[in-house]
Coordinates of C-alpha atoms in Angstrom, one line a residue:
M938 CA 0.0 0.0 0.0
T939 CA 1.3 3.4 -0.9
T940 CA 2.6 5.5 1.9
N941 CA 2.0 9.2 1.5
T942 CA 3.9 11.6 3.7
P943 CA 4.2 15.4 3.7
A944 CA 6.7 16.7 1.0
S945 CA 8.9 18.2 3.8
N946 CA 9.7 14.7 5.1
T947 CA 12.9 13.1 4.1
P948 CA 12.6 9.7 2.4
K949 CA 14.5 6.8 4.0
F950 CA 16.6 5.7 1.0
P951 CA 16.7 3.2 -0.5
E952 CA 13.4 1.9 0.9
Q953 CA 11.5 5.1 0.1
V954 CA 11.6 7.5 -2.8
T955 CA 10.0 10.7 -3.9
G956 CA 7.8 11.7 -6.9
M957 CA 11.0 12.9 -8.6
Y958 CA 12.2 9.3 -8.7
V959 CA 8.9 8.2 -10.2
L960 CA 9.2 10.9 -12.9
A961 CA 12.8 9.8 -13.8
R962 CA 11.7 6.1 -13.9
A963 CA 8.6 7.0 -16.0
L964 CA 10.7 8.8 -18.6
K965 CA 13.1 5.9 -18.8
N966 CA 10.3 3.5 -19.1
I967 CA 8.9 5.0 -22.3
G968 CA 12.3 5.3 -23.9
I969 CA 13.3 8.9 -23.4
E970 CA 17.1 9.2 -24.0
T971 CA 17.6 12.9 -23.5
V972 CA 16.1 15.7 -21.4
Y973 CA 16.9 19.3 -22.2
G974 CA 16.4 21.9 -19.5
L975 CA 17.5 24.3 -16.9
V976 CA 17.4 23.4 -13.2
G977 CA 16.3 25.2 -10.1
I978 CA 13.5 25.0 -7.6
P979 CA 11.7 22.6 -7.6
I980 CA 13.3 20.3 -10.2
T981 CA 17.0 20.2 -9.4
E982 CA 16.9 16.9 -7.6
A983 CA 14.7 15.4 -10.4
A984 CA 17.4 16.3 -13.0
Y985 CA 20.0 14.4 -11.0
M986 CA 17.6 11.4 -10.7
I987 CA 17.0 11.6 -14.5
Q988 CA 20.8 11.3 -15.0
G989 CA 20.8 8.4 -12.6
Q990 CA 18.5 6.5 -14.9
G991 CA 21.1 6.8 -17.7
I992 CA 19.1 9.6 -19.5
R993 CA 21.2 12.4 -20.7
F994 CA 20.3 15.8 -19.2
V995 CA 21.5 18.7 -21.3
G996 CA 21.6 21.8 -19.2
F997 CA 21.1 25.2 -20.8
R998 CA 21.5 28.9 -20.0
H999 CA 17.9 29.7 -21.1
E1000 CA 14.8 27.6 -21.1
Q1001 CA 13.7 28.8 -24.5
Q1002 CA 16.8 27.4 -26.1
A1003 CA 16.4 24.2 -24.2
G1004 CA 12.9 24.0 -25.7
M1005 CA 14.1 24.7 -29.2
A1006 CA 16.6 21.8 -28.8
A1007 CA 13.8 19.5 -27.6
A1008 CA 11.6 20.5 -30.5
T1009 CA 14.4 19.9 -33.0
D1010 CA 15.1 16.6 -31.4
G1011 CA 11.4 15.7 -31.9
F1012 CA 11.4 16.7 -35.6
L1013 CA 14.5 14.7 -36.4
T1014 CA 13.7 11.5 -34.5
K1015 CA 9.8 11.4 -34.5
K1016 CA 10.0 10.9 -30.8
P1017 CA 9.0 13.6 -28.3
G1018 CA 11.9 15.9 -27.3
V1019 CA 11.6 16.6 -23.6
L1020 CA 12.1 20.0 -22.0
M1021 CA 12.2 20.4 -18.2
T1022 CA 11.9 23.8 -16.6
V1023 CA 11.4 25.5 -13.2
S1024 CA 8.2 27.2 -12.4
S1025 CA 6.8 30.7 -13.2
L1026 CA 9.0 32.6 -15.7
G1027 CA 11.1 29.5 -16.3
F1028 CA 8.0 27.8 -17.4
M1029 CA 7.0 30.8 -19.6
N1030 CA 10.4 30.9 -21.2
G1031 CA 10.1 27.3 -22.2
L1032 CA 6.4 27.7 -23.3
T1033 CA 7.6 29.9 -26.2
A1034 CA 9.4 26.9 -27.7
T1035 CA 6.5 24.5 -26.9
A1036 CA 4.0 26.8 -28.6
N1037 CA 6.4 27.0 -31.6
A1038 CA 6.6 23.2 -31.6
T1039 CA 2.9 22.9 -31.7
V1040 CA 2.5 25.3 -34.6
N1041 CA 5.3 23.5 -36.5
C1042 CA 4.1 20.0 -35.7
Y1043 CA 7.2 18.9 -33.8
P1044 CA 6.5 16.3 -31.1
M1045 CA 7.6 17.7 -27.8
I1046 CA 6.8 17.4 -24.1
Q1047 CA 7.4 20.3 -21.6
I1048 CA 7.6 19.3 -18.0
S1049 CA 7.6 22.2 -15.5
G1050 CA 7.7 22.3 -11.8
A1051 CA 4.7 24.1 -10.4
S1052 CA 3.4 25.6 -7.2
D1053 CA 0.7 23.7 -5.2
P1054 CA -2.5 24.3 -7.2
K1055 CA -4.6 24.7 -4.0
M1056 CA -2.5 27.7 -3.1
V1057 CA -2.6 29.1 -6.6
D1058 CA -6.3 28.7 -6.8
M1059 CA -6.7 30.6 -3.5
N1060 CA -4.2 33.3 -4.6
M1061 CA -2.2 32.9 -1.4
G1062 CA 1.0 34.3 -2.8
T1063 CA 3.0 31.1 -2.7
Y1064 CA 6.5 30.9 -4.2
E1065 CA 6.4 31.7 -8.0
Q1066 CA 2.6 31.5 -8.0
L1067 CA 1.2 31.1 -11.5
D1068 CA -1.6 29.0 -12.9
Q1069 CA 0.7 27.3 -15.4
F1070 CA -1.7 24.6 -16.4
N1071 CA -4.3 27.0 -17.7
T1072 CA -1.7 29.3 -19.2
A1073 CA -0.3 26.5 -21.3
K1074 CA -3.6 24.9 -22.5
P1075 CA -4.4 27.3 -25.3
V1076 CA -1.0 27.0 -27.0
V1077 CA -0.3 23.3 -26.7
K1078 CA -1.9 20.1 -28.1
A1079 CA -2.7 18.6 -24.7
A1080 CA -2.0 19.4 -21.1
F1081 CA -1.9 17.3 -17.9
R1082 CA -1.5 18.2 -14.2
C1083 CA 0.1 15.9 -11.7
N1084 CA -1.0 16.5 -8.1
R1085 CA 0.2 13.1 -6.8
A1086 CA 3.2 10.9 -7.6
E1087 CA 0.7 8.2 -8.6
D1088 CA -0.4 10.5 -11.5
I1089 CA 3.1 10.8 -13.1
P1090 CA 3.5 7.5 -15.1
S1091 CA 0.1 7.9 -16.7
A1092 CA 0.7 11.6 -17.5
V1093 CA 4.1 10.9 -19.1
A1094 CA 2.7 8.0 -21.2
R1095 CA -0.3 10.0 -22.3
A1096 CA 1.8 13.0 -23.1
Y1097 CA 4.1 10.9 -25.4
R1098 CA 1.0 9.5 -27.2
A1099 CA -0.5 12.9 -27.6
A1100 CA 2.7 14.4 -28.9
V1101 CA 3.3 11.9 -31.7
S1102 CA -0.3 10.9 -32.6
G1103 CA -2.1 12.5 -35.6
R1104 CA -0.6 15.9 -36.3
P1105 CA 2.4 16.0 -33.8
G1106 CA 2.8 18.9 -31.4
G1107 CA 3.8 20.2 -28.0
V1108 CA 2.3 18.8 -24.8
Y1109 CA 2.6 20.2 -21.3
I1110 CA 2.8 18.4 -18.0
D1111 CA 2.3 20.5 -14.8
M1112 CA 4.5 18.8 -12.3
T1113 CA 3.3 20.2 -9.0
T1114 CA 5.5 20.4 -5.9
P1115 CA 3.2 18.0 -3.9
A1116 CA 3.7 15.4 -6.7
L1117 CA 7.4 15.9 -6.9
G1118 CA 7.9 15.9 -3.1
Q1119 CA 5.6 13.0 -2.2
V1120 CA 7.4 10.2 -0.3
M1121 CA 6.4 6.7 -1.0
N1122 CA 7.8 3.2 -0.7
M1123 CA 10.2 2.1 -3.5
E1124 CA 8.2 -1.1 -4.0
D1125 CA 5.0 0.9 -4.5
A1126 CA 6.7 3.4 -6.8
E1127 CA 7.9 0.6 -9.2
K1128 CA 4.4 -0.9 -9.3
L1129 CA 3.1 2.4 -10.8
L1130 CA 5.1 1.8 -14.0
Y1131 CA 3.6 0.1 -17.0
Q1132 CA 4.6 -0.4 -20.6
P1133 CA 2.2 1.5 -23.0
V1134 CA 1.5 -0.1 -26.3
D1135 CA 0.8 1.4 -29.8
M1136 CA 2.1 4.8 -28.9
Y1137 CA 1.5 5.8 -32.5
S1138 CA -1.2 4.1 -34.5
P1139 CA -1.2 5.0 -38.2
V1140 CA -4.6 5.6 -39.8
A1141 CA -5.0 4.8 -43.5
P1142 CA -6.9 7.1 -45.9
N1143 CA -10.1 5.7 -47.4
K1144 CA -10.0 4.1 -50.9
E1145 CA -12.3 6.7 -52.4
A1146 CA -10.0 9.5 -51.4
V1147 CA -7.0 7.7 -53.0
D1148 CA -8.9 6.9 -56.2
R1149 CA -10.0 10.6 -56.5
A1150 CA -6.4 11.9 -56.0
V1151 CA -5.0 9.5 -58.6
E1152 CA -7.7 10.4 -61.1
I1153 CA -6.9 14.1 -60.8
L1154 CA -3.2 13.6 -60.8
T1155 CA -3.2 11.4 -64.0
S1156 CA -5.5 13.9 -65.8
A1157 CA -3.0 16.7 -65.3
K1158 CA -1.1 18.2 -68.2
R1159 CA 1.2 20.3 -66.0
P1160 CA 1.5 18.5 -62.6
A1161 CA 3.8 19.4 -59.7
I1162 CA 4.5 18.1 -56.2
L1163 CA 4.9 20.5 -53.3
L1164 CA 6.9 19.1 -50.4
G1165 CA 6.6 20.5 -46.9
K1166 CA 8.4 19.8 -43.7
G1167 CA 5.6 17.4 -42.7
A1168 CA 6.8 15.2 -45.6
A1169 CA 10.4 15.4 -44.3
Y1170 CA 9.2 14.6 -40.7
A1171 CA 7.3 11.5 -41.9
Q1172 CA 10.5 9.8 -43.0
V1173 CA 8.9 8.2 -46.0
D1174 CA 11.7 9.4 -48.3
D1175 CA 11.9 6.3 -50.6
K1176 CA 8.1 6.5 -51.3
I1177 CA 8.3 10.2 -52.2
K1178 CA 11.4 9.4 -54.4
T1179 CA 9.5 6.7 -56.2
L1180 CA 6.4 8.8 -56.8
I1181 CA 8.5 11.7 -58.2
E1182 CA 11.0 9.7 -60.3
K1183 CA 8.9 6.9 -61.6
Y1184 CA 6.2 9.4 -62.9
N1185 CA 8.6 12.3 -63.8
I1186 CA 6.7 14.8 -61.7
P1187 CA 8.6 18.1 -61.0
Y1188 CA 8.8 19.0 -57.3
L1189 CA 9.0 22.2 -55.3
P1190 CA 10.3 21.9 -51.7
M1191 CA 9.5 24.3 -48.9
S1192 CA 12.4 25.5 -46.8
M1193 CA 12.7 22.6 -44.3
A1194 CA 11.8 20.0 -47.0
K1195 CA 15.0 21.0 -49.0
G1196 CA 17.0 17.9 -49.5
L1197 CA 14.1 15.5 -49.2
M1198 CA 14.7 15.3 -52.9
P1199 CA 18.0 16.9 -54.2
D1200 CA 17.6 20.6 -54.7
A1201 CA 19.7 20.3 -57.8
G1202 CA 18.0 17.2 -59.1
P1203 CA 16.8 16.9 -62.7
L1204 CA 13.1 17.1 -61.6
S1205 CA 13.6 20.0 -59.1
A1206 CA 11.5 23.1 -59.8
L1207 CA 13.1 25.0 -56.9
S1208 CA 14.0 27.9 -59.3
C1209 CA 10.5 27.9 -60.9
R1210 CA 8.3 28.7 -57.9
S1211 CA 6.4 31.4 -59.7
T1212 CA 5.9 29.3 -62.8
I1213 CA 4.6 26.4 -60.8
M1214 CA 2.1 28.7 -59.0
Q1215 CA 0.9 30.4 -62.2
Q1216 CA 0.9 27.5 -64.7
A1217 CA 0.6 24.1 -63.0
D1218 CA -2.9 22.7 -63.4
V1219 CA -2.6 20.1 -60.6
V1220 CA -0.4 20.3 -57.5
M1221 CA -0.1 17.6 -55.0
I1222 CA 0.7 19.0 -51.6
I1223 CA 2.6 16.6 -49.3
G1224 CA 2.9 17.7 -45.7
A1225 CA 2.6 21.4 -46.3
R1226 CA 0.1 24.1 -45.5
L1227 CA -1.3 26.7 -47.9
N1228 CA -0.5 29.4 -45.5
W1229 CA 1.2 32.8 -45.8
M1230 CA 4.4 31.2 -47.2
L1231 CA 2.4 30.0 -50.2
S1232 CA 0.2 33.1 -50.6
F1233 CA -2.7 31.1 -49.0
G1234 CA -3.1 29.2 -52.3
K1235 CA -4.4 32.4 -54.0
G1236 CA -3.0 35.5 -55.6
K1237 CA -0.4 34.3 -58.1
W1238 CA -1.7 30.8 -58.1
N1239 CA -3.5 29.6 -61.3
P1240 CA -7.2 30.1 -60.5
E1241 CA -8.0 26.9 -62.3
M1242 CA -5.6 24.9 -60.1
K1243 CA -6.7 21.6 -58.6
F1244 CA -5.0 20.8 -55.3
I1245 CA -4.4 17.3 -54.0
Q1246 CA -3.5 17.4 -50.3
L1247 CA -1.9 14.7 -48.2
D1248 CA -2.2 15.5 -44.5
V1249 CA -2.7 13.6 -41.3
E1250 CA -5.0 16.4 -39.9
P1251 CA -8.6 16.6 -41.4
Q1252 CA -9.0 20.2 -40.2
E1253 CA -6.2 21.3 -42.5
I1254 CA -8.3 20.5 -45.6
D1255 CA -10.0 23.4 -47.3
V1256 CA -8.1 26.0 -45.3
N1257 CA -7.9 29.1 -47.5
V1258 CA -8.9 27.3 -50.8
P1259 CA -11.0 24.3 -51.7
I1260 CA -9.0 21.1 -52.0
A1261 CA -10.2 19.0 -54.9
A1262 CA -8.7 15.7 -53.5
P1263 CA -8.0 15.5 -49.8
V1264 CA -6.1 12.4 -48.7
V1265 CA -6.3 12.3 -44.9
G1266 CA -4.2 9.8 -43.0
D1267 CA -0.8 8.5 -42.2
M1268 CA 1.7 9.8 -44.9
G1269 CA 3.3 6.4 -45.5
L1270 CA 0.0 4.6 -45.8
A1271 CA -1.3 7.3 -48.1
L1272 CA 1.7 7.1 -50.4
D1273 CA 1.6 3.3 -50.5
A1274 CA -2.1 3.4 -51.6
I1275 CA -1.4 6.1 -54.2
L1276 CA 1.6 4.3 -55.7
D1277 CA -0.4 1.1 -55.8
K1278 CA -3.2 2.8 -57.7
L1279 CA -0.9 4.6 -60.0
S1280 CA 0.6 1.3 -61.1
T1281 CA -2.7 0.5 -62.8
V1282 CA -3.2 3.8 -64.7
K1283 CA -1.3 6.1 -67.0
M1284 CA 0.0 9.7 -66.5
N1285 CA -1.0 12.2 -69.2
A1286 CA 1.4 15.0 -68.5
D1287 CA 2.6 17.1 -71.4
P1288 CA 6.3 16.3 -71.9
A1289 CA 6.9 20.0 -72.8
W1290 CA 6.0 21.0 -69.3
L1291 CA 9.0 19.3 -67.7
T1292 CA 11.2 20.4 -70.5
S1293 CA 10.2 24.0 -70.1
L1294 CA 10.8 23.9 -66.3
Q1295 CA 14.2 22.4 -66.8
A1296 CA 15.1 25.1 -69.3
E1297 CA 13.9 27.8 -66.9
T1298 CA 15.9 26.2 -64.1
K1299 CA 19.1 26.2 -66.2
E1300 CA 18.6 29.9 -67.1
K1301 CA 17.8 31.1 -63.6
D1302 CA 20.6 29.0 -62.0
S1303 CA 23.1 30.5 -64.5
K1304 CA 22.0 34.0 -63.5
F1305 CA 22.2 33.1 -59.8
Q1306 CA 25.7 31.8 -60.2
A1307 CA 26.7 35.0 -62.1
R1308 CA 25.3 37.0 -59.1
L1309 CA 27.4 35.0 -56.7
A1310 CA 30.5 35.5 -59.0
A1311 CA 29.9 39.2 -59.2
N1312 CA 30.0 39.5 -55.5
K1313 CA 32.9 37.1 -55.0
D1314 CA 35.5 39.7 -54.3
A1315 CA 33.4 42.5 -52.7
M1316 CA 35.3 44.2 -49.9
P1317 CA 34.1 44.7 -47.2
M1318 CA 32.2 41.5 -47.8
D1319 CA 28.4 41.5 -48.2
H1320 CA 26.0 38.6 -47.6
W1321 CA 26.5 37.2 -51.0
T1322 CA 30.3 37.2 -50.8
A1323 CA 30.2 35.3 -47.5
I1324 CA 27.5 32.8 -48.6
G1325 CA 29.4 32.3 -51.8
A1326 CA 32.3 31.0 -49.7
I1327 CA 30.0 28.9 -47.4
K1328 CA 28.0 27.3 -50.2
P1329 CA 30.5 24.9 -51.8
I1330 CA 31.8 23.7 -48.4
I1331 CA 28.3 22.8 -47.2
E1332 CA 27.3 21.2 -50.5
S1333 CA 30.5 19.1 -50.5
N1334 CA 29.7 17.9 -47.0
P1335 CA 26.1 16.9 -47.5
D1336 CA 25.7 15.0 -44.2
I1337 CA 26.3 18.2 -42.2
I1338 CA 23.0 19.5 -40.7
L1339 CA 22.5 23.2 -41.6
V1340 CA 20.8 25.4 -39.0
N1341 CA 19.9 28.8 -40.4
E1342 CA 18.2 32.0 -39.0
G1343 CA 18.2 35.7 -39.5
A1344 CA 16.8 38.2 -41.9
N1345 CA 19.0 38.5 -45.0
T1346 CA 21.1 35.7 -43.7
L1347 CA 18.2 33.3 -43.7
D1348 CA 16.7 34.4 -47.0
D1349 CA 20.0 34.4 -48.9
T1350 CA 21.4 31.2 -47.4
R1351 CA 18.1 29.3 -48.2
D1352 CA 18.2 30.5 -51.8
A1353 CA 21.9 29.8 -52.3
V1354 CA 22.8 26.6 -50.6
D1355 CA 21.5 23.4 -52.2
M1356 CA 20.6 20.5 -49.9
S1357 CA 20.8 16.9 -51.0
L1358 CA 19.7 14.9 -48.0
P1359 CA 16.4 15.0 -46.0
R1360 CA 16.2 16.6 -42.6
H1361 CA 19.5 18.3 -42.9
R1362 CA 18.1 21.9 -42.9
I1363 CA 16.6 23.4 -39.7
D1364 CA 15.3 26.9 -39.7
C1365 CA 12.7 29.2 -38.2
A1366 CA 9.8 27.5 -40.1
T1367 CA 6.2 28.5 -39.9
W1368 CA 6.3 31.4 -37.5
A1369 CA 9.5 32.8 -39.0
I1370 CA 10.7 33.4 -35.5
M1371 CA 14.3 34.3 -34.6
G1372 CA 16.0 32.9 -31.5
M1373 CA 16.1 29.2 -32.4
G1374 CA 19.7 29.0 -33.5
M1375 CA 21.8 27.6 -30.7
G1376 CA 18.9 25.5 -29.3
S1377 CA 18.3 23.8 -32.6
A1378 CA 22.0 23.3 -33.3
I1379 CA 22.3 21.6 -29.9
G1380 CA 19.2 19.5 -30.4
A1381 CA 20.4 18.4 -33.9
A1382 CA 23.9 17.5 -32.7
V1383 CA 22.7 15.6 -29.6
S1384 CA 19.9 13.7 -31.3
T1385 CA 21.8 12.6 -34.4
G1386 CA 25.4 12.7 -33.4
K1387 CA 26.1 14.5 -36.7
Q1388 CA 28.1 17.7 -37.3
V1389 CA 26.1 20.9 -37.4
V1390 CA 26.9 24.3 -39.0
A1391 CA 24.7 27.2 -37.9
V1392 CA 24.7 30.2 -40.2
E1393 CA 23.4 33.1 -38.1
G1394 CA 22.7 36.7 -38.6
D1395 CA 24.2 38.9 -35.9
S1396 CA 20.7 40.0 -34.6
A1397 CA 19.5 36.3 -34.6
F1398 CA 22.6 35.2 -32.7
G1399 CA 21.9 37.7 -30.0
F1400 CA 18.7 35.9 -29.0
S1401 CA 20.5 32.7 -28.1
G1402 CA 24.2 33.4 -28.1
M1403 CA 24.9 32.6 -24.4
D1404 CA 23.9 29.0 -25.1
F1405 CA 27.0 28.7 -27.3
S1406 CA 28.5 27.9 -24.0
T1407 CA 26.3 24.8 -23.9
I1408 CA 27.8 23.7 -27.2
C1409 CA 31.2 24.1 -25.7
R1410 CA 30.4 22.4 -22.3
F1411 CA 29.1 19.3 -24.0
K1412 CA 31.9 19.4 -26.7
L1413 CA 29.4 19.2 -29.5
P1414 CA 30.6 19.2 -33.2
V1415 CA 29.0 22.5 -34.0
T1416 CA 30.4 25.4 -36.0
V1417 CA 28.5 28.7 -35.6
I1418 CA 29.0 31.3 -38.3
I1419 CA 27.9 34.8 -37.5
L1420 CA 27.4 37.2 -40.4
N1421 CA 27.9 40.6 -38.7
N1422 CA 26.5 43.6 -40.7
G1423 CA 25.9 45.5 -37.5
G1424 CA 22.2 45.6 -37.3
I1425 CA 18.7 44.2 -38.0
Y1426 CA 18.6 44.1 -41.8
N1427 CA 21.7 46.3 -41.9
G1428 CA 23.8 48.6 -39.7
V1429 CA 23.3 52.0 -41.3
G1430 CA 19.9 52.9 -39.7
V1431 CA 19.5 56.6 -39.0
P1432 CA 17.7 57.7 -35.9
M1433 CA 14.9 60.2 -35.9
D1434 CA 15.7 63.9 -35.4
Q1435 CA 14.5 64.1 -31.9
T1436 CA 17.0 61.7 -30.4
T1437 CA 20.7 61.0 -30.2
D1438 CA 20.1 57.4 -29.5
P1439 CA 21.1 54.7 -32.0
A1440 CA 18.5 53.8 -34.7
P1441 CA 16.2 50.9 -33.7
T1442 CA 17.7 48.7 -36.4
T1443 CA 21.4 49.2 -35.5
L1444 CA 23.5 46.9 -33.3
D1445 CA 27.3 46.9 -33.3
I1446 CA 29.3 46.6 -36.6
N1447 CA 32.5 46.2 -34.5
A1448 CA 31.2 43.5 -32.2
R1449 CA 33.8 40.7 -31.8
Y1450 CA 31.6 37.7 -31.3
D1451 CA 34.6 35.5 -31.6
K1452 CA 35.7 36.8 -28.2
L1453 CA 32.6 35.2 -26.8
G1454 CA 33.6 31.9 -28.2
E1455 CA 37.1 32.3 -26.7
A1456 CA 35.5 32.8 -23.3
F1457 CA 34.0 29.3 -23.4
G1458 CA 37.1 27.6 -24.9
A1459 CA 36.0 27.3 -28.5
Q1460 CA 38.1 27.4 -31.5
T1461 CA 37.4 30.9 -33.0
Y1462 CA 38.0 32.9 -36.1
Y1463 CA 37.6 36.6 -37.1
V1464 CA 37.5 36.8 -40.9
Q1465 CA 37.3 39.7 -43.3
T1466 CA 37.8 38.0 -46.7
P1467 CA 36.1 35.1 -48.5
D1468 CA 39.5 33.2 -48.5
E1469 CA 39.7 33.6 -44.7
L1470 CA 36.2 32.3 -44.4
T1471 CA 36.8 29.3 -46.6
K1472 CA 39.9 28.4 -44.6
A1473 CA 38.1 28.9 -41.2
L1474 CA 35.1 26.9 -42.1
T1475 CA 37.1 24.0 -43.6
E1476 CA 39.3 23.8 -40.5
S1477 CA 36.2 24.0 -38.2
I1478 CA 34.5 21.1 -39.9
A1479 CA 37.6 19.0 -39.9
S1480 CA 38.1 19.6 -36.2
K1481 CA 34.7 18.3 -35.2
K1482 CA 34.9 20.6 -32.2
P1483 CA 32.9 23.6 -31.0
C1484 CA 33.9 26.5 -33.3
L1485 CA 32.7 30.1 -33.8
I1486 CA 33.5 32.2 -36.9
N1487 CA 32.8 35.9 -36.8
V1488 CA 32.4 37.1 -40.4
Q1489 CA 32.8 40.8 -40.8
L1490 CA 30.4 42.3 -43.4
A1491 CA 29.9 45.8 -44.6
A1492 CA 27.4 47.8 -42.5
D1493 CA 25.3 48.5 -45.6
S1494 CA 25.0 44.8 -46.5
G1495 CA 21.4 43.7 -46.4
K1496 CA 17.9 45.2 -46.7
E1497 CA 14.5 44.8 -45.1
S1498 CA 13.8 41.1 -45.1
G1499 CA 11.0 40.0 -47.4
H1500 CA 11.2 43.4 -49.2
I1501 CA 7.9 44.5 -47.5
G1502 CA 8.8 48.2 -47.9
Y1503 CA 5.5 49.6 -46.6
L1504 CA 6.3 48.1 -43.2
N1505 CA 9.6 49.9 -42.9
P1506 CA 9.2 53.2 -44.7
A1507 CA 12.5 55.1 -45.4
P1508 CA 14.1 57.4 -44.8
L1509 CA 12.9 57.4 -41.2
Q1510 CA 14.8 60.6 -40.5
N1511 CA 12.3 62.4 -42.6
I1512 CA 9.3 61.4 -40.6
K1513 CA 8.2 64.1 -38.2
V1514 CA 6.4 63.3 -34.9

């Protein structure tokens, strides 16, 4: 029989344990291998117990970065990445990443220590009082509150199932101090554990949906396939490859689907985005949303377009535009059914369609290479000069995972660097947030064991830069490249007439970020020419050690990201207030 005693009582080890032990055992029991977090009241002892179970605890400087690492781990492994935080603002810091994971469909579990809910409900002013459970619920896929140690194994198992089932997302567990501090007999604690089965149960689409999709696809004269990060997450690479190559269908990858099929492959329409939108008559969307990144399926899109959409979430169908052929279900099962049906019918695509796209690709790629060449020797360097040096090194080391964030740094690197392997590009994704760089680099390195190169804008690096120390502390094979143009968009912002303060968009063109790397024992470089950058990056990759490269750009390199001029009217100094 379970023995419950006040949380202030000390357990008589080893005969008795606390809820913290139950939590560690529950995580181990469902196969969690890594927990990312930042310790403090009331979870410090729990972190030690997690380590004691052979689970790696990766400690961070900031909870948001720990959460970004957990989310990236989830995306790359299809298992929930686990974040552990303290209560109150520690919880809130982590919740930013968990909300982002939910929007981006990354499986993730946030476990946060929490005040006694009875005191919170009565507004008694207890330590770090916050109703975390109800704060989290609107921005996560599911939420559970553990008031007793007996609740913990069930909450952990259910959180895992919720995180990976259907459309993946972030799940929150409110781990209250009464549950963590509860003392119980070891024998009774072990009896609470059980082995859940069928944590992910794939659901097949119905036959009618598959038949309809194939009928529309085979009727197309100008078909195309649009690949989203959901297709990359699904890890059904061979089935997508078969669909595209066997039936000669051109493909257009979204940012984090780059490499699912080679960006430079013969069927790639990466350089023909506008043409696909304007001229294709049938587009099969695999694991992507028709959201702002795709003009909501309207605007430049062919108004006669027929969309086929493969998605695991029924509520995603008919968002923004009608979908002619929804195929709802597990991605692998859907592709199996579509391929099976296609084997019995014939495609009717116009051969001139693919030929015209290949010709356009060749022409545009030639112009892009000329642009890179024209900036090759620019001094001081601009973004294109630096990326021109980075591009061949990344492309010749395809198994390196590229993490990328910033404004111009994000846009230009995405456009310039071709990927050839799936799930080797991690960026700010659906919300286009900044501040994921160091966390995602750590999550990628820890979960895969592969080398990581993070290409960061100087503003973006500022959100997460202190967690470069985590890269160094865990001796991860991560190289961070900071393109420093001294500001947000660029470093030449002019303040308004009424102030002597710096302009809102300016940072520090003379910042020596390499000195920060030195402080944590990293191999560092300060480079001012493309040759120096080439040498530094080559050496960094070969070292397989934490490295930081500070790339000095011109202050006038870069412009307002996305070219949405009306959001940033210029010159600001002419605006009177």
